Coordinates of C-alpha atoms in Angstrom, one line a residue:
M180 CA -0.1 0.5 0.4
A181 CA 1.7 3.5 -1.3
A182 CA 2.2 5.9 0.9
R183 CA 0.5 9.3 0.6
T184 CA 3.0 12.1 0.2
F185 CA 2.4 15.7 1.6
P186 CA 4.3 18.8 0.0
E187 CA 6.9 20.3 2.4
M188 CA 6.1 23.5 4.3
P189 CA 8.5 26.0 3.8
T190 CA 10.1 27.0 6.3
P191 CA 10.1 30.7 7.8
S192 CA 13.7 32.3 7.4
S193 CA 12.5 31.4 3.0
L194 CA 9.1 33.0 3.6
L195 CA 10.9 35.8 5.3
S196 CA 13.5 35.9 2.0
A197 CA 10.9 36.1 -0.6
Y198 CA 8.8 38.6 1.3
A199 CA 12.2 40.8 1.2
S200 CA 13.3 39.9 -2.2
M201 CA 9.8 41.3 -3.5
S202 CA 9.6 44.1 -1.3
T203 CA 13.2 45.1 -3.4
S204 CA 11.7 44.2 -6.5
I205 CA 9.0 46.7 -5.9
M206 CA 10.7 49.4 -4.3
L207 CA 12.9 49.1 -7.8
F208 CA 10.2 49.0 -9.6
R209 CA 8.3 52.1 -8.1
T210 CA 11.5 54.1 -8.4
M211 CA 12.1 53.9 -12.3
F212 CA 8.5 54.2 -13.2
N213 CA 8.8 57.7 -11.0
Q214 CA 11.9 58.3 -12.6
L215 CA 11.0 57.4 -15.8
F216 CA 7.9 58.1 -16.5
P217 CA 6.4 61.9 -15.9
R218 CA 4.1 63.0 -13.2
E219 CA 1.4 63.1 -16.4
L220 CA 1.8 60.8 -17.6
R221 CA 2.0 58.8 -13.4
R222 CA -1.6 59.7 -12.8
Y223 CA -2.8 58.8 -15.8
V224 CA -2.1 55.3 -15.4
L225 CA -2.6 55.5 -11.4
N226 CA -6.2 55.9 -12.4
A227 CA -6.6 53.3 -15.4
V228 CA -5.4 51.1 -12.6
R229 CA -8.4 52.4 -9.8
F230 CA -10.7 52.0 -11.8
Y231 CA -10.5 48.6 -13.6
W232 CA -9.3 47.4 -10.6
K233 CA -12.2 48.9 -8.5
P234 CA -15.0 46.5 -7.2
K235 CA -17.8 47.1 -9.2
S236 CA -21.2 48.4 -5.8
S237 CA -24.6 47.8 -6.6
K238 CA -25.0 51.1 -5.6
L239 CA -25.9 54.6 -7.5
T240 CA -24.8 58.0 -4.9
L241 CA -26.4 61.0 -6.1
V242 CA -24.5 64.4 -4.2
F243 CA -26.0 67.3 -3.7
D244 CA -23.7 70.1 -3.0
E245 CA -24.2 72.9 -1.9
K246 CA -23.0 75.5 -4.9
D247 CA -23.2 74.8 -8.6
G248 CA -20.3 77.7 -9.3
L249 CA -20.8 80.8 -7.7
T250 CA -24.9 80.1 -7.2
A251 CA -26.5 78.4 -4.9
N252 CA -28.3 74.3 -5.7
H253 CA -31.5 74.4 -5.1
M254 CA -31.5 71.1 -5.4
F255 CA -29.3 71.3 -2.5
E256 CA -31.9 73.2 -0.3
A257 CA -34.4 71.5 -1.5
A258 CA -33.1 68.1 -0.3
E259 CA -32.1 69.8 3.4
A260 CA -35.5 71.6 4.5
F261 CA -37.2 68.2 3.2
L262 CA -34.6 65.6 5.6
C263 CA -35.7 68.0 8.0
T264 CA -38.8 66.5 7.8
R265 CA -36.9 63.0 8.8
I266 CA -35.2 62.8 11.1
N267 CA -34.8 59.9 13.8
P268 CA -36.1 60.3 17.0
D269 CA -32.7 58.4 17.8
S270 CA -30.4 61.0 16.0
E271 CA -27.5 60.8 18.5
R272 CA -26.1 64.3 17.2
L273 CA -28.8 67.5 15.3
R274 CA -27.0 71.2 14.2
I275 CA -29.7 74.1 15.7
T276 CA -29.9 77.7 13.3
K277 CA -32.0 80.8 13.4
S278 CA -31.5 83.4 12.0
V279 CA -31.9 87.8 12.6
K280 CA -35.5 87.6 11.9
E281 CA -37.3 84.2 12.0
N282 CA -39.6 83.9 14.3
H283 CA -38.9 80.4 14.6
I284 CA -35.8 77.4 15.7
N285 CA -34.8 75.2 12.5
V286 CA -33.7 71.4 13.7
K287 CA -31.1 69.9 11.0
F288 CA -29.5 66.7 11.0
A289 CA -25.5 66.8 11.4
D290 CA -22.2 66.0 10.0
S291 CA -22.7 62.4 8.9
E292 CA -25.6 61.6 10.0
T293 CA -27.5 58.9 8.1
I294 CA -31.0 59.4 7.9
A295 CA -32.9 56.1 6.3
D296 CA -36.0 56.9 3.7
S297 CA -38.2 55.5 1.7
F298 CA -39.9 55.9 -1.4
E299 CA -42.2 52.8 -3.2
G300 CA -41.1 50.0 -1.8
I301 CA -36.7 51.4 -1.9
Q302 CA -34.4 51.3 0.5
V303 CA -32.1 55.2 0.2
S304 CA -30.2 56.5 2.7
W305 CA -28.9 60.3 3.0
T306 CA -25.5 61.8 5.0
Y307 CA -24.6 64.8 5.1
V308 CA -20.8 65.5 4.3
R309 CA -18.8 68.2 5.8
Q310 CA -15.1 68.7 4.2
Q311 CA -13.3 71.6 6.2
P312 CA -10.9 74.4 4.6
Q313 CA -7.8 72.1 4.5
Q314 CA -4.3 73.4 4.1
R315 CA -2.9 73.2 0.4
P316 CA 1.0 71.8 0.4
G317 CA 3.4 74.2 -0.8
G318 CA 6.0 73.4 -3.8
D319 CA 4.7 71.5 -6.4
G320 CA 2.9 69.3 -4.6
D321 CA -0.6 67.8 -5.6
T322 CA -4.2 69.0 -3.8
L323 CA -7.1 68.6 -4.7
D324 CA -9.5 71.3 -5.5
Y325 CA -12.6 70.5 -3.9
A326 CA -14.9 72.5 -6.1
S327 CA -14.5 71.6 -9.2
G328 CA -13.5 67.8 -8.3
N329 CA -10.3 67.8 -8.8
S330 CA -6.9 67.7 -8.3
S331 CA -4.6 70.5 -9.4
S332 CA -0.9 71.2 -8.3
G333 CA -0.7 74.6 -6.5
R334 CA 1.5 76.2 -4.0
G335 CA 0.0 76.9 -1.1
G336 CA -3.2 78.0 0.5
F337 CA -6.6 77.1 1.8
S338 CA -8.8 74.4 -0.2
P339 CA -12.7 75.6 0.3
E340 CA -14.8 74.3 2.5
R341 CA -17.1 72.2 1.3
K342 CA -20.8 70.9 1.8
Y343 CA -22.6 68.1 0.2
I344 CA -25.6 66.2 0.8
E345 CA -25.7 62.0 -0.4
L346 CA -27.7 60.1 -1.5
K347 CA -27.4 55.8 -2.2
F348 CA -29.6 54.0 -3.5
D349 CA -29.8 50.3 -5.3
K350 CA -28.7 51.4 -9.6
K351 CA -31.7 49.2 -10.6
Y352 CA -34.2 52.2 -9.5
R353 CA -32.3 54.9 -10.6
E354 CA -35.5 56.4 -13.2
T355 CA -37.5 56.3 -11.0
I356 CA -35.1 58.2 -8.3
I357 CA -35.0 60.8 -10.1
S358 CA -38.0 61.5 -12.0
S359 CA -40.3 61.0 -9.7
Y360 CA -38.5 61.2 -5.9
L361 CA -36.3 64.1 -6.3
P362 CA -39.4 66.2 -8.0
L363 CA -41.7 64.7 -4.8
I364 CA -38.8 66.8 -2.5
L365 CA -39.2 69.8 -4.7
Q366 CA -42.5 70.3 -4.0
R367 CA -42.1 68.9 -0.4
S368 CA -40.0 71.7 0.3
E369 CA -41.8 74.0 -1.6
Q370 CA -44.4 73.7 1.0
L371 CA -42.4 73.8 3.6
Q372 CA -41.4 77.4 3.0
N373 CA -44.3 78.5 1.7
Q374 CA -45.3 77.7 5.6
K375 CA -42.0 79.3 6.9
K376 CA -42.6 82.1 4.8
I377 CA -43.0 85.4 6.4
V378 CA -45.2 88.5 4.1
K379 CA -43.4 90.7 2.9
L380 CA -44.3 94.4 2.5
H381 CA -42.6 96.7 0.0
N382 CA -42.9 100.0 -1.1
L383 CA -42.1 100.7 -4.1
Q384 CA -41.1 104.9 -5.3
S385 CA -39.1 106.2 -7.7
Y386 CA -37.8 108.9 -6.1
G387 CA -36.2 109.5 -3.1
G388 CA -33.5 106.4 -2.6
G389 CA -33.5 107.1 -6.2
P390 CA -34.9 105.0 -9.3
G391 CA -35.7 101.5 -8.6
H392 CA -35.8 102.6 -5.3
K393 CA -37.6 100.0 -2.5
E394 CA -38.0 99.4 1.2
S395 CA -39.4 96.3 3.0
V396 CA -40.5 95.3 5.8
N397 CA -42.2 92.3 7.6
L398 CA -46.3 92.5 6.8
D399 CA -47.0 91.9 10.4
H400 CA -51.3 92.5 9.7
P401 CA -52.8 89.8 11.9
S402 CA -56.6 90.2 9.3
T403 CA -57.4 87.0 7.8
F404 CA -60.2 86.1 6.2
D405 CA -61.5 84.1 9.9
T406 CA -61.5 88.2 11.1
L407 CA -62.7 90.3 8.1
A408 CA -66.4 91.4 8.7
M409 CA -67.6 90.7 5.9
D410 CA -70.4 88.4 3.9
P411 CA -69.8 84.6 4.5
G412 CA -70.9 84.2 0.8
M413 CA -68.5 87.0 -0.5
K414 CA -65.7 85.8 1.8
K415 CA -66.0 82.0 0.3
A416 CA -66.7 83.5 -3.7
I417 CA -62.8 84.9 -3.0
I418 CA -61.1 82.6 -1.6
D419 CA -62.7 80.0 -3.7
D420 CA -61.6 82.5 -7.0
L421 CA -57.7 83.1 -5.4
N422 CA -57.2 78.8 -5.2
L423 CA -58.9 78.2 -8.6
F424 CA -56.9 81.0 -9.5
L425 CA -53.5 79.3 -7.8
K426 CA -53.8 76.5 -10.5
R427 CA -53.9 77.3 -13.4
K428 CA -50.8 78.0 -14.4
E429 CA -50.1 75.6 -17.5
F430 CA -54.4 76.8 -18.1
Y431 CA -53.4 80.2 -18.7
K432 CA -50.2 79.4 -20.2
R433 CA -52.3 77.1 -22.6
V434 CA -55.3 80.4 -24.0
G435 CA -52.1 83.0 -24.6
K436 CA -52.5 84.6 -21.0
A437 CA -51.0 86.1 -18.7
W438 CA -50.6 84.3 -15.8
K439 CA -52.1 87.7 -13.3
R440 CA -55.7 88.5 -11.8
G441 CA -56.8 92.8 -11.0
Y442 CA -59.5 93.2 -8.4
L443 CA -61.0 96.5 -7.5
L444 CA -62.3 96.9 -4.3
Y445 CA -64.4 100.0 -4.3
G446 CA -66.3 101.4 -1.2
P447 CA -66.6 103.9 2.1
P448 CA -64.0 104.4 3.7
G449 CA -63.4 101.9 6.6
T450 CA -65.3 99.2 5.3
G451 CA -62.2 96.9 5.1
K452 CA -60.5 97.5 2.0
S453 CA -57.1 97.0 2.9
S454 CA -57.6 94.1 5.6
L455 CA -58.8 92.3 2.7
I456 CA -55.6 93.1 1.0
A457 CA -53.7 92.1 3.9
A458 CA -55.6 88.4 4.6
I459 CA -55.9 87.6 0.8
A460 CA -51.7 88.4 1.3
N461 CA -51.7 85.5 4.3
Y462 CA -53.5 83.3 2.4
L463 CA -52.1 83.5 -0.1
K464 CA -48.4 84.0 1.2
F465 CA -47.8 86.3 -1.3
D466 CA -45.7 89.5 -0.9
I467 CA -47.6 92.7 -1.2
F468 CA -45.6 95.5 -3.3
D469 CA -47.1 98.6 -2.5
L470 CA -46.7 101.0 -5.2
Q471 CA -47.8 104.6 -4.3
L472 CA -49.3 106.7 -6.9
S473 CA -47.6 110.3 -6.5
N474 CA -47.0 110.1 -2.9
V475 CA -51.1 109.6 -2.0
G476 CA -53.3 105.8 -2.2
D477 CA -56.5 106.1 -4.1
I478 CA -55.2 107.1 -7.7
D479 CA -59.0 108.6 -8.7
C480 CA -59.5 111.3 -6.2
S481 CA -56.0 111.9 -5.5
I482 CA -53.9 112.7 -8.8
Q483 CA -54.8 113.9 -11.8
L484 CA -54.9 111.6 -14.0
P485 CA -54.2 112.0 -17.3
D486 CA -56.5 109.6 -20.0
R487 CA -54.5 107.8 -22.8
K488 CA -54.4 111.0 -24.7
G489 CA -52.8 113.3 -22.2
T490 CA -56.2 115.1 -21.1
V491 CA -57.1 115.6 -17.4
L492 CA -60.0 113.2 -16.9
S493 CA -61.6 114.8 -14.2
K494 CA -61.5 117.8 -12.1
L495 CA -59.7 116.5 -9.0
P496 CA -58.4 117.5 -4.9
E497 CA -54.6 118.9 -6.7
V498 CA -51.5 117.1 -4.4
K499 CA -49.3 119.3 -3.5
S500 CA -45.7 118.1 -4.9
G501 CA -43.0 119.7 -5.3
R502 CA -42.4 117.8 -8.4
D503 CA -45.1 116.8 -11.8
P504 CA -46.8 113.6 -11.8
M505 CA -44.9 111.1 -13.7
F506 CA -48.1 108.6 -13.7
S507 CA -50.1 108.5 -16.8
L508 CA -53.0 106.3 -17.5
S509 CA -51.8 104.8 -20.1
G510 CA -48.0 103.5 -18.8
L511 CA -50.6 102.2 -16.0
L512 CA -52.6 99.9 -19.1
N513 CA -49.9 99.1 -20.4
F514 CA -48.9 97.6 -17.5
I515 CA -51.6 96.2 -16.5
D516 CA -52.2 93.9 -19.5
G517 CA -49.8 95.7 -22.0
L518 CA -46.1 93.9 -23.1
W519 CA -45.3 94.2 -19.5
S520 CA -47.1 91.8 -18.3
C521 CA -45.9 89.1 -19.0
C522 CA -42.6 90.0 -17.1
G523 CA -43.4 87.4 -14.0
D524 CA -46.5 85.5 -13.7
E525 CA -48.5 84.1 -10.3
R526 CA -49.4 87.9 -10.1
I527 CA -52.8 89.6 -7.2
I528 CA -53.2 93.6 -9.2
I529 CA -55.7 95.2 -6.5
F530 CA -56.8 98.3 -6.5
T531 CA -58.7 100.7 -3.7
T532 CA -60.7 103.1 -4.7
N533 CA -63.4 104.4 -2.2
H534 CA -65.0 106.6 -6.5
K535 CA -65.8 103.9 -9.0
E536 CA -67.3 106.1 -10.7
R537 CA -64.3 108.1 -11.4
L538 CA -62.3 105.4 -13.3
D539 CA -61.7 105.2 -16.5
P540 CA -64.4 101.8 -17.5
A541 CA -60.7 100.7 -20.0
L542 CA -59.3 100.5 -16.6
L543 CA -62.3 98.8 -15.1
R544 CA -62.7 96.3 -18.5
P545 CA -62.0 92.5 -18.3
G546 CA -58.4 91.4 -18.1
R547 CA -57.7 94.6 -16.2
M548 CA -60.4 94.0 -13.3
D549 CA -61.0 90.8 -13.7
V550 CA -63.3 91.5 -10.1
H551 CA -64.6 93.8 -8.6
I552 CA -66.7 93.9 -5.2
H553 CA -68.4 96.5 -3.6
M554 CA -66.8 96.9 0.4
S555 CA -70.2 97.6 1.8
Y556 CA -71.3 99.8 5.0
L557 CA -71.4 96.6 7.7
T558 CA -73.8 93.8 7.7
V559 CA -76.2 91.3 10.5
D560 CA -72.9 89.4 9.6
G561 CA -70.2 90.9 9.8
F562 CA -71.3 92.5 13.1
E563 CA -71.1 89.0 14.4
T564 CA -67.8 88.6 13.6
L565 CA -66.6 91.4 14.7
A566 CA -68.6 90.4 18.2
A567 CA -66.9 87.1 17.8
N568 CA -63.5 88.9 17.3
Y569 CA -63.4 92.2 20.2
L570 CA -65.9 90.1 22.7
N571 CA -65.7 85.7 22.4
I572 CA -69.4 86.4 22.3
H573 CA -70.5 83.4 19.6
D574 CA -73.7 82.5 20.5
Y575 CA -76.4 85.0 21.2
H576 CA -76.7 88.1 24.1
W577 CA -79.6 90.2 24.5
R578 CA -78.4 93.4 23.1
F579 CA -77.8 92.0 20.0
R580 CA -81.6 92.3 18.5
E581 CA -81.2 95.2 19.0
I582 CA -78.3 95.7 17.3
K583 CA -78.7 94.2 14.3
E584 CA -82.2 95.7 13.6
L585 CA -80.1 100.0 14.6
I586 CA -77.5 98.3 11.4
K587 CA -80.5 97.2 9.1
C588 CA -81.5 100.1 9.2
K589 CA -78.4 102.6 10.2
K590 CA -75.3 103.6 7.4
V591 CA -72.3 102.1 9.5
T592 CA -69.0 101.3 8.5
P593 CA -66.8 98.2 10.5
A594 CA -64.5 100.6 11.4
E595 CA -66.7 103.1 13.4
V596 CA -67.9 99.5 15.1
A597 CA -65.2 98.3 16.0
E598 CA -64.0 100.9 17.7
E599 CA -66.7 101.5 19.6
L600 CA -66.3 97.5 20.5
M601 CA -62.3 98.5 21.9
K602 CA -63.7 101.0 24.2
S603 CA -64.3 98.4 27.3
D604 CA -63.5 95.4 29.0
D605 CA -66.9 94.7 29.9
V606 CA -69.3 92.7 27.3
D607 CA -71.8 94.9 28.3
V608 CA -70.4 98.2 29.2
V609 CA -70.1 98.2 25.4
L610 CA -73.3 96.9 24.0
E611 CA -74.6 100.0 25.8
G612 CA -72.4 102.6 24.4
L613 CA -72.4 100.7 20.7
V614 CA -76.2 100.9 21.1
K615 CA -76.5 104.6 22.1
F616 CA -73.4 105.5 19.5
L617 CA -76.2 104.2 16.4
K618 CA -79.1 105.9 18.0
R619 CA -77.2 108.5 18.6
K620 CA -75.7 108.0 14.2
K621 CA -78.9 107.5 13.7
M622 CA -80.9 111.2 15.0
E623 CA -78.2 113.1 13.3
D624 CA -79.3 111.6 10.3
D625 CA -82.0 111.9 10.4
E626 CA -81.6 115.5 11.4
S627 CA -79.4 116.5 8.3
K628 CA -82.8 114.7 5.7
D629 CA -85.2 117.7 8.1
G630 CA -82.8 120.5 7.1
V631 CA -82.6 119.6 3.5
D632 CA -86.6 118.9 3.2
D633 CA -86.7 122.2 4.7
D634 CA -84.1 123.8 2.3
D635 CA -86.2 122.2 -0.2
E636 CA -89.4 124.2 1.0
E637 CA -87.9 127.2 1.0
S638 CA -86.3 127.1 -2.4
E639 CA -90.1 126.5 -4.3
V640 CA -91.3 129.0 -2.5
R641 CA -88.7 131.2 -3.0
E642 CA -88.9 129.9 -6.6
A643 CA -92.6 130.5 -6.6
K644 CA -92.2 134.1 -5.5
K645 CA -90.3 134.8 -8.3
A646 CA -92.1 133.4 -11.3
K647 CA -94.6 135.5 -9.7
I648 CA -92.8 138.8 -10.1
I649 CA -91.6 138.1 -13.2
S650 CA -95.3 137.2 -14.5

């Protein structure tokens, strides 16, 4: 029976000798490689070797850099806002930020923190990466330019800080992630931005601070559709019209119209025109651009508005100003629905006036002022809203019946009633004062009417005597 033979195991000394011989050969090859080949060729060969020897991965990584050249990367901002809603309660590190003008604290995930998410059953992972500035070596050494991601030679200095977010997922879901998941992130971040947006009031002037001078402040006006003393049906109609306008961007584009809407608010002073504008701005989260026409408010009763031929429409109260009016009806109409109207979209143009009859009909036609809203005197429904807002009365009070009867037969503005409701913290005292106020106004109006009637009778008598003398 033949005996099995086993290969002889190498001795430690032979292994050490083989290792020393291999190390010497590698060092010799490296020295020859560095001396005989130019640096550019060495870099090309090393990159090729790394590329072909790198193990293939089933994962794909999308990088969202904070900057795209010198401009901000909107996808980075959208991803950062979106991931704030996906923070895991078990996260060990979080970033806290707040600017001076912000009213809230922002909670964001910190460096190197990983957040897992899923979309249509696809598992993805997000990682926030921040590379701190590093000093570039001097001389002819190679450095990495983080701004471009390419290697380059430099002579010292610091490489800029780089911030980016990595999104990793399986390669086979690439199209789904890019075509569906990323647009969802953009949409969600826009919604979050609108929720946090602070509405601004911009005062545009063509003088004082120079051409195009703009001043802006935060619009802290608390007016909403819930607090407006308006007819509920009218409020609902305005909200429905605004919602329809917002979702019809493609419709306006298809029919060839600029995406804008014109509103005309007209009625006596104190009926809530400014409050309605603030409520619309707060509802839509739209900034307000206040265009001062000759540094006054209403265009109909404050400036001499020339028509398209250059003639004055009517004799209006003179405005004392140190300059000539820099405003014409022709320029206004061109801005509303002329060629300038297509510069920008999703705009709402609102005109307010106390005297609609004084406006040029060219300004009132559809396409310029699409919706005409009459801000009337206070109604019963409007009073109930004021009582709920100012007095916290949501059901009934024994004074309401008398007050409502007086409101029906007397023209009183919401501003006048609101002022009466603020005179005391005692509900009974306030309502008693309001009743006296309404009765007093009714009495004053009756006396003024009687005076007019007496004047008319006296004039008729005088005319009769005059006719008798002439005949």
